[in-house]
Coordinates of C-alpha atoms and ligand atoms in Angstrom, one line a residue:
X1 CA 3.4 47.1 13.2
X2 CA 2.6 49.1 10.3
X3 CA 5.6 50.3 7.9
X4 CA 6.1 53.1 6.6
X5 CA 6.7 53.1 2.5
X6 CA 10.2 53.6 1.6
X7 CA 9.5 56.3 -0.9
X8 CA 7.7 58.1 2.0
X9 CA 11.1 57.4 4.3
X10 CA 13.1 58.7 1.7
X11 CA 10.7 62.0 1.1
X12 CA 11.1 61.0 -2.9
X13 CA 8.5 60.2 -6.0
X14 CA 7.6 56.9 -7.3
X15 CA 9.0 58.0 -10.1
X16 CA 12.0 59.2 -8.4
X17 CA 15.8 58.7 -10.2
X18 CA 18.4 57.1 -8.9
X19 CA 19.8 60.1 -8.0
X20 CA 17.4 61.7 -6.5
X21 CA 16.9 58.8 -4.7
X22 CA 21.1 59.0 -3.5
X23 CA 20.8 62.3 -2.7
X24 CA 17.3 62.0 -0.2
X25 CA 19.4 59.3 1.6
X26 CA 22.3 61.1 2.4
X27 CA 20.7 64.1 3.2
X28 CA 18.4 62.0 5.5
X29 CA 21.3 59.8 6.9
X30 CA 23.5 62.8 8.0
X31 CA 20.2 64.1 9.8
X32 CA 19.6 60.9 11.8
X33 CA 23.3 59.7 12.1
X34 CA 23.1 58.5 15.6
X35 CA 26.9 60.2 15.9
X36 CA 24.9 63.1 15.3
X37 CA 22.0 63.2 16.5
X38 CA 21.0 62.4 20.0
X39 CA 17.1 62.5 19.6
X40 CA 15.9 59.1 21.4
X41 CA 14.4 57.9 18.2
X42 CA 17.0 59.2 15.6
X43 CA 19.1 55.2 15.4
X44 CA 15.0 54.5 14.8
X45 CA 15.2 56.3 12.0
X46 CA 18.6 56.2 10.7
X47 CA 17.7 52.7 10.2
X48 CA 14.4 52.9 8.5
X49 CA 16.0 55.5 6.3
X50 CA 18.9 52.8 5.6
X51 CA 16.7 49.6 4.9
X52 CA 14.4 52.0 2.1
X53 CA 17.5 53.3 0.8
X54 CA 19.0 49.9 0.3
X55 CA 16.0 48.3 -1.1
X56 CA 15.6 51.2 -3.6
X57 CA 18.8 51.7 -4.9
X58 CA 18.8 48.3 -5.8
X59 CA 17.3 47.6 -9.7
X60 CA 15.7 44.4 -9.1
X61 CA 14.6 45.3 -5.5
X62 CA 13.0 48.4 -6.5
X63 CA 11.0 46.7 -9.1
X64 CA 9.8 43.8 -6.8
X65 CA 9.0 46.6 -4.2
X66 CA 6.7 48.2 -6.1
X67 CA 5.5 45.3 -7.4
X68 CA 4.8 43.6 -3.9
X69 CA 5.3 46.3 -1.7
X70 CA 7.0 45.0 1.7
X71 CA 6.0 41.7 1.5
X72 CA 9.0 40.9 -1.5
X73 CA 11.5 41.6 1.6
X74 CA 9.3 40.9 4.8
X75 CA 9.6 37.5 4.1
X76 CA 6.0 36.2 4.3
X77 CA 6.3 35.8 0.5
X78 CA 8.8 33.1 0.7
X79 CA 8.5 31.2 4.5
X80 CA 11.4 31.6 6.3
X81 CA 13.1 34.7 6.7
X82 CA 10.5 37.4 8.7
X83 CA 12.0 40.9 9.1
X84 CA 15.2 41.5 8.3
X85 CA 16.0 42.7 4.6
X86 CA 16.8 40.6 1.9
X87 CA 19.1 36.7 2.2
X88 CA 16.2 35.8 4.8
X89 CA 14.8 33.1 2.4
X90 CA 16.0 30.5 0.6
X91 CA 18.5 27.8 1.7
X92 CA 16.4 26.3 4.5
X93 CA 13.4 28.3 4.6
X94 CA 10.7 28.1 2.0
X95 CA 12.3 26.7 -1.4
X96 CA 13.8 23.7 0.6
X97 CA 10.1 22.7 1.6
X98 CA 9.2 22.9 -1.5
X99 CA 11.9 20.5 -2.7
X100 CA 11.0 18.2 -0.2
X101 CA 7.2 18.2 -1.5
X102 CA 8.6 17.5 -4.5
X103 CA 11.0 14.7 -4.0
X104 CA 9.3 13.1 -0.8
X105 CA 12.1 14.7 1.3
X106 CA 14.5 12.3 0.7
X107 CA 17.0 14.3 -0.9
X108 CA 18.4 15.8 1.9
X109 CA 19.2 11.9 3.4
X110 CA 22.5 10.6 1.6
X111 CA 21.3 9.0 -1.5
X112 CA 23.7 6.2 -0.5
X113 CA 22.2 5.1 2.4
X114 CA 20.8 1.5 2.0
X115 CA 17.3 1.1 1.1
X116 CA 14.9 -1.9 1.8
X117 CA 14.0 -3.7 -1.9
X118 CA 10.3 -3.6 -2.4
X119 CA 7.9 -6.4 -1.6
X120 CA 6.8 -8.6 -4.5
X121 CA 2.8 -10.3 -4.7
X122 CA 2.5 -13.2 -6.4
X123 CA -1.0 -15.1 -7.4
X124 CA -0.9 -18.8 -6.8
X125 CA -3.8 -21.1 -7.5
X126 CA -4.2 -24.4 -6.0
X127 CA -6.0 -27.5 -5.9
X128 CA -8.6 -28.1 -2.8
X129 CA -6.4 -31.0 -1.4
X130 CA -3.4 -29.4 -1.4
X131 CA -4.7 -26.7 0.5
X132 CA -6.2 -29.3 2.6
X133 CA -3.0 -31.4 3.3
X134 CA -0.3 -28.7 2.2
X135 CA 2.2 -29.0 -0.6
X136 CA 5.3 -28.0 -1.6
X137 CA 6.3 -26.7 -5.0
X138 CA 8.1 -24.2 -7.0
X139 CA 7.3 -20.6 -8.6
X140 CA 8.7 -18.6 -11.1
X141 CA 8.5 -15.2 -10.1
X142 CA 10.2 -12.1 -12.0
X143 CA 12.4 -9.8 -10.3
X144 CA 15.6 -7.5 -9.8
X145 CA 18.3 -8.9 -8.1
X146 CA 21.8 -7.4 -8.2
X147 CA 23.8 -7.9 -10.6
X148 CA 26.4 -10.9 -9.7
X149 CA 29.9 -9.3 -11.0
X150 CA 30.0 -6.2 -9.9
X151 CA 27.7 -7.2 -6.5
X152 CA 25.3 -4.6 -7.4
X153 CA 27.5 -1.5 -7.3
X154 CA 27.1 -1.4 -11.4
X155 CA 30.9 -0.8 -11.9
X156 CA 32.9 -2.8 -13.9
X157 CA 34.6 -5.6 -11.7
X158 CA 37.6 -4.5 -10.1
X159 CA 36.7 -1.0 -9.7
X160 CA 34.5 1.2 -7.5
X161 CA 31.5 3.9 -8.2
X162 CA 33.4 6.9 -7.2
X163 CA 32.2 10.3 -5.7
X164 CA 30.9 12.7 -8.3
X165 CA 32.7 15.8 -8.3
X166 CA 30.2 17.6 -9.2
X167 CA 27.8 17.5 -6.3
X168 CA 30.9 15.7 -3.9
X169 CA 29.0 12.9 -3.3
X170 CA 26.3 14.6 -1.6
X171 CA 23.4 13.9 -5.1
X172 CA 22.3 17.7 -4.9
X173 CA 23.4 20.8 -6.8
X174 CA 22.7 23.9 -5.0
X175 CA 21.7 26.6 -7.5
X176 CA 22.5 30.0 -6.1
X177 CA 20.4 32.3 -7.7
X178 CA 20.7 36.6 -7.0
X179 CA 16.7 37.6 -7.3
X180 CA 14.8 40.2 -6.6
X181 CA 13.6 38.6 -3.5
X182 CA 17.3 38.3 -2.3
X183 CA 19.8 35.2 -2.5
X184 CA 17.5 31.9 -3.1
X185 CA 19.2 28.9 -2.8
X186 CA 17.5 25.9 -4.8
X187 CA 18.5 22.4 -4.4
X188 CA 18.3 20.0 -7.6
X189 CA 19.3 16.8 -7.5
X190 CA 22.5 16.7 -9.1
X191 CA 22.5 16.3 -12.9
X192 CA 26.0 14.7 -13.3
X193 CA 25.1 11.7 -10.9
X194 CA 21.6 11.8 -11.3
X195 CA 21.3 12.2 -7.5
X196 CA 23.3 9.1 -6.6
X197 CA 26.3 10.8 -5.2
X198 CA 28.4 8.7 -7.4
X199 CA 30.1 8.0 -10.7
X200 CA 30.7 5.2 -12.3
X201 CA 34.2 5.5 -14.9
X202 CA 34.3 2.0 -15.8
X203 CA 30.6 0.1 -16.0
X204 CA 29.7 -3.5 -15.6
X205 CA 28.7 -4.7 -19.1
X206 CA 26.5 -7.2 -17.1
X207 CA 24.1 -4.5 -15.8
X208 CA 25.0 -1.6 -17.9
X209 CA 26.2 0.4 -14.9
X210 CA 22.7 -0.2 -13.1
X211 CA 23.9 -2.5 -10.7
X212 CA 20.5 -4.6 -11.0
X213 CA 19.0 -7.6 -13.8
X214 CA 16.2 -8.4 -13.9
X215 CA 15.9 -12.4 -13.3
X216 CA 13.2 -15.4 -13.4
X217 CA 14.2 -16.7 -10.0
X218 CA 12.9 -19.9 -9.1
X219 CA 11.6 -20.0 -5.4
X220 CA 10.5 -23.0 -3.7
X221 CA 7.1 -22.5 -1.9
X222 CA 6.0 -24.6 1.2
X223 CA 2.5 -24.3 1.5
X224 CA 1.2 -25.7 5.0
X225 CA -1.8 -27.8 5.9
X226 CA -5.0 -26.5 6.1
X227 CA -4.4 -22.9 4.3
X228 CA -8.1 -21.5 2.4
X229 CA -8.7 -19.2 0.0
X230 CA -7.1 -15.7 0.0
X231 CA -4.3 -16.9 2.3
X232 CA -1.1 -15.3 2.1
X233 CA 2.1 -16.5 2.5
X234 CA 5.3 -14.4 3.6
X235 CA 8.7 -15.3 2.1
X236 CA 11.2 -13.7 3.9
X237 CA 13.7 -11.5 2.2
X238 CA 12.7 -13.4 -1.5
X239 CA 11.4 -9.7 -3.3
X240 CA 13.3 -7.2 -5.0
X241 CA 16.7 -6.6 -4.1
X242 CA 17.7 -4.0 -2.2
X243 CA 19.8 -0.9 -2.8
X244 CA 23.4 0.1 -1.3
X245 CA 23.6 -3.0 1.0
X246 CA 19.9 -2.7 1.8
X247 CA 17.7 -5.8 2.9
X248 CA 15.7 -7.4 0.0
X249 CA 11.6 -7.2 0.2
X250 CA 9.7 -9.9 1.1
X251 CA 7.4 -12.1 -1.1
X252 CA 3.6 -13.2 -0.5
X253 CA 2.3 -15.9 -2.2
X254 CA -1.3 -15.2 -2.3
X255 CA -3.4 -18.3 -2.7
X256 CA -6.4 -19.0 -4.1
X257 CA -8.2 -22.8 -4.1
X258 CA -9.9 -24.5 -6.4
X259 CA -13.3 -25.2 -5.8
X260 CA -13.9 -29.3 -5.0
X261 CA -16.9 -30.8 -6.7
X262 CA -18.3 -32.8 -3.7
X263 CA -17.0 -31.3 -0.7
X264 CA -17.5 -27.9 0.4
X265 CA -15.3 -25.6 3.3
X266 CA -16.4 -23.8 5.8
X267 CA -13.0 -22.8 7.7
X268 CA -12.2 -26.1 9.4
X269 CA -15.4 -28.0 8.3
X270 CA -16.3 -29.9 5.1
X271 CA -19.9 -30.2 4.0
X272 CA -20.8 -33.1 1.6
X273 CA -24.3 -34.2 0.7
X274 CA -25.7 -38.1 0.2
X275 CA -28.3 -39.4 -1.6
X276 CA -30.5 -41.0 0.5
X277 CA -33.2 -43.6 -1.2
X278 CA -36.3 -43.8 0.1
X279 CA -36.3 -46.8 1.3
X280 CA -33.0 -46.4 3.1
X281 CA -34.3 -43.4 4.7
X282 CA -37.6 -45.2 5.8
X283 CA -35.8 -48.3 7.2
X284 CA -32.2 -47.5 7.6
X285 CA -29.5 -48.5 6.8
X286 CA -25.5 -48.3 7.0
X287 CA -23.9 -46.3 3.9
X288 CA -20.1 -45.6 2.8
X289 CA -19.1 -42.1 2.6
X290 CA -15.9 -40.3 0.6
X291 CA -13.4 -38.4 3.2
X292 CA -10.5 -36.6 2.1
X293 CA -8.5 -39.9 3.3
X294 CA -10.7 -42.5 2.6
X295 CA -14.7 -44.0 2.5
X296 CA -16.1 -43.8 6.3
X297 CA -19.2 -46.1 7.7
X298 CA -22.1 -44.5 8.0
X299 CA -25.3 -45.5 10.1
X300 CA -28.5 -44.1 9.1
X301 CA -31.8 -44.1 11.9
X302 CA -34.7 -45.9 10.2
X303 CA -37.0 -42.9 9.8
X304 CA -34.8 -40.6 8.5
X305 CA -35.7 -37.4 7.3
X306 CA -34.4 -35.4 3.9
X307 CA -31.6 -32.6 5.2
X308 CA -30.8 -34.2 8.1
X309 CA -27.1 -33.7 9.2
X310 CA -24.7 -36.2 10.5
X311 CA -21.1 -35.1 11.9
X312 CA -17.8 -37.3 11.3
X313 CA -15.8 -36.2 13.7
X314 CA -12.2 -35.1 13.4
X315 CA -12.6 -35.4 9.5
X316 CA -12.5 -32.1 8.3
X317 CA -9.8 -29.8 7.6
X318 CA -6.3 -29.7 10.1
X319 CA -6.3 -26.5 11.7
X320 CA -3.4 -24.3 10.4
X321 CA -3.3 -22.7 14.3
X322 CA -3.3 -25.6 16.6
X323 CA -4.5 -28.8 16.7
X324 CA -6.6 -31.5 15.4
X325 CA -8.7 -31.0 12.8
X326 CA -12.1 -30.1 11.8
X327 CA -15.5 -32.1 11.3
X328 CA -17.0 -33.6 8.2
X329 CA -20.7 -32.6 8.0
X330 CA -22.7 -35.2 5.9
X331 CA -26.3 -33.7 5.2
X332 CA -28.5 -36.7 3.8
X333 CA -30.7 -35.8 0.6
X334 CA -33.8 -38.4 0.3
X335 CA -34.2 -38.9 -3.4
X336 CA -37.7 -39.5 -4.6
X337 CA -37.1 -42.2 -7.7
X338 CA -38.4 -40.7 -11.1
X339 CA -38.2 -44.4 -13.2
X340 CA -40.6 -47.0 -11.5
X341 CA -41.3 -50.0 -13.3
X342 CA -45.4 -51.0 -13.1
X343 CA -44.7 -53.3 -10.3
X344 CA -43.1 -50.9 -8.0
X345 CA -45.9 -48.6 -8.7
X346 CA -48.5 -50.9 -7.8
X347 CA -46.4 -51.6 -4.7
X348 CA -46.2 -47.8 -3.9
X349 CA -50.0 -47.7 -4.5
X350 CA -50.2 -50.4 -1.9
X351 CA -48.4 -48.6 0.6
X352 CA -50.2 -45.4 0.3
X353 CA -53.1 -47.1 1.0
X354 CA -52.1 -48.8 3.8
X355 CA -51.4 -45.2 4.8
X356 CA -47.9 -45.0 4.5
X357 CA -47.0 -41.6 4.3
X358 CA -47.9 -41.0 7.6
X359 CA -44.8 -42.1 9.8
X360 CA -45.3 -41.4 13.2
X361 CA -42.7 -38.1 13.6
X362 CA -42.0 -35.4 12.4
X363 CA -44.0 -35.7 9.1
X364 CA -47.1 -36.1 11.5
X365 CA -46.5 -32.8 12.6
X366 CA -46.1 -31.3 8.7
X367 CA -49.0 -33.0 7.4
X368 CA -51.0 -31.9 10.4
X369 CA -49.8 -27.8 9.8
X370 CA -50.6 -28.0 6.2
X371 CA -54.3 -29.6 6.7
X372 CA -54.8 -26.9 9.3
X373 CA -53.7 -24.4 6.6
X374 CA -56.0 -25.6 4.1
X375 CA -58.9 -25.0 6.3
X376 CA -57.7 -21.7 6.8
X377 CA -56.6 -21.9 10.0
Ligands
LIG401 ZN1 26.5 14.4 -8.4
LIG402 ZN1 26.8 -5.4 -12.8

């Protein structure tokens, strides 16, 4: 639905005084008076007449008329209000959503409503057996706690925050402003409390009136068997403090474990590696091994090969979830010796031509590949 342009209604200029403009409108209104006139569409038109007269005997409404045209009253300039003359936007319409971009829509909530303290991260590094077998020790972590005497309310003990007067306890000013647009009602947060509802007469010297310090609190960590690397821990209700009676956050200790020189981790598992001589691998042989808890028996096959893998049961790492634990894998590492002394040369030399490297297994089979591979097979 097309409108018509109020100078058009009114049968006036652009340029049109104020009086002239008066004196179209009455003329006009006595014509279309509904008391008078009893043409079906005459209320119609008394109407239209009424709405251009009242935008443009209006200063500022003129000016954004003819600036805008219909959309400064229609309402699709500001949200809310739609047809209907001027008031349409404003309080909850268009300017409120804006506020609420602006400040996260919370200041509509009461700004004394208890609020959840934030979480806190802290960075713990610790040693490969701990992690192993768990430990218990203490941090240090900064933080804001509320502030002992005056429990956090940040008045002076023995008195009470009291409602600002200024925005009654509510945080926000309403800012009634008369625009060409109509009657826009903005929201600020309220400048005497700062958009906290409340003032404080008399304030804690403790926390300046802030109701929070900021502390080193020591916290005692219990770090359970069998944790690894990047492993966090949640400590209930040990973050920041929270605000108006709220719940503190919670901390996570996030860990991170030292390397170990000789064992390595694989969730559960350890891996180690043994030095194997050759002669112990040739003939066999029954060899001590480091655990975490203490030096296993090991028996190694005559014949054994370089990278070969042995499993000690059950001595790996606890499971954190469930039982038991884990297994310790031992991968043997045959070491060929770099000092010989002339006699144990001459003794090697012996043995290679007695054809020793050829050992009846799986060497067989390597020697065999590579000859084939040299005649190009
Ligand atoms: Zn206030
Ligand atoms: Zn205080």
């Amino acid at each position: 639905m097309s409108k018509r342009d109020y100078y058009e209604v009114l049968g006036v200029g652009r340029d049109a005084t104020e009086e002239e403009i008066k004196k179209a409108y009455r003329r006009l209104a006595r014509q279309y008076h509904p008391d008078v006139n009893k043409e079906p569409d005459a209320e119609a038109k008394f109407k239209e007449v009424k709405e251009a007269y009242e935008v443009l005997s209006d200063g500022q409404k003129r000016a954004a008329y003819d600036q805008f045209g219909h959309a400064a009253t229609d309402g699709s300039m500001g949200g809310a209000g739609g047809f209907g003359g001027f008031g349409g936007f404003g309080d909850m319409g268009g300017f409120g959503d804006i506020f609420d971009m602006f400040f996260g829509g919370g200041a509509r909530r009461n700004p004394n409503a208890p609020k959840r303290g934030a979480d806190l991260q802290y960075h713990l590094t610790i040693e490969f057996r701990d992690a192993v077998f768990g430990m218990e020790t203490d941090i240090t972590i900064p933080r804001t706690e509320n502030c002992e005497p005056c429990g956090g309310t940040g008045a002076k003990p023995g008195t009470k925050p009291e409602a600002c007067s200024v925005c009654r306890g509510t945080g926000q000013q309403e800012i009634v402003q008369n625009t060409p647009f109509g009657r826009i009602v903005n929201r600020r947060i309220c400048s005497a409390c700062g958009g906290s509802g409340r003032v404080i007469r008399d304030r804690c010297v403790e926390c300046r009136g802030t109701g929070k310090v900021k502390t080193q609190r020591k916290i005692h960590v219990k770090i359970p068997a069998g944790v690894d690397d990047g492993a966090q821990l949640r400590i209930s209700g040990e973050g920041e403090a929270g605000t108006n009676g709220g719940p503190p956050g919670d901390l996570y200790v996030v860990l991170a474990v030292k390397p170990h020189e000789f064992f390595e981790r694989e969730g559960d598992d350890l891996y180690c590696e043994i030095p194997l001589t050759f002669a112990q691998a040739a003939l066999g042989d029954e060899i001590e091994v480091p655990t975490l808890t203490e030096k296993v028996k090991l028996k190694i096959p005559p014949g054994t090969q370089t990278h070969t893998y042995f499993r000690l049961k059950g001595r790996g790492v606890p499971r954190l979830r469930g039982y038991g634990q884990g297994d310790q894998h031992v991968k043997v590492v045959v070491v060929t010796p770099t000092k010989l002394s002339d006699e144990q040369k001459r003794l090697l030399r012996e043995f290679a031509a007695l054809g020793g490297e050829s050992g009846g297994g799986y060497e067989d089979t390597l020697f065999a590949r590579m000859k084939r591979a040299f005649r190009g097979e």
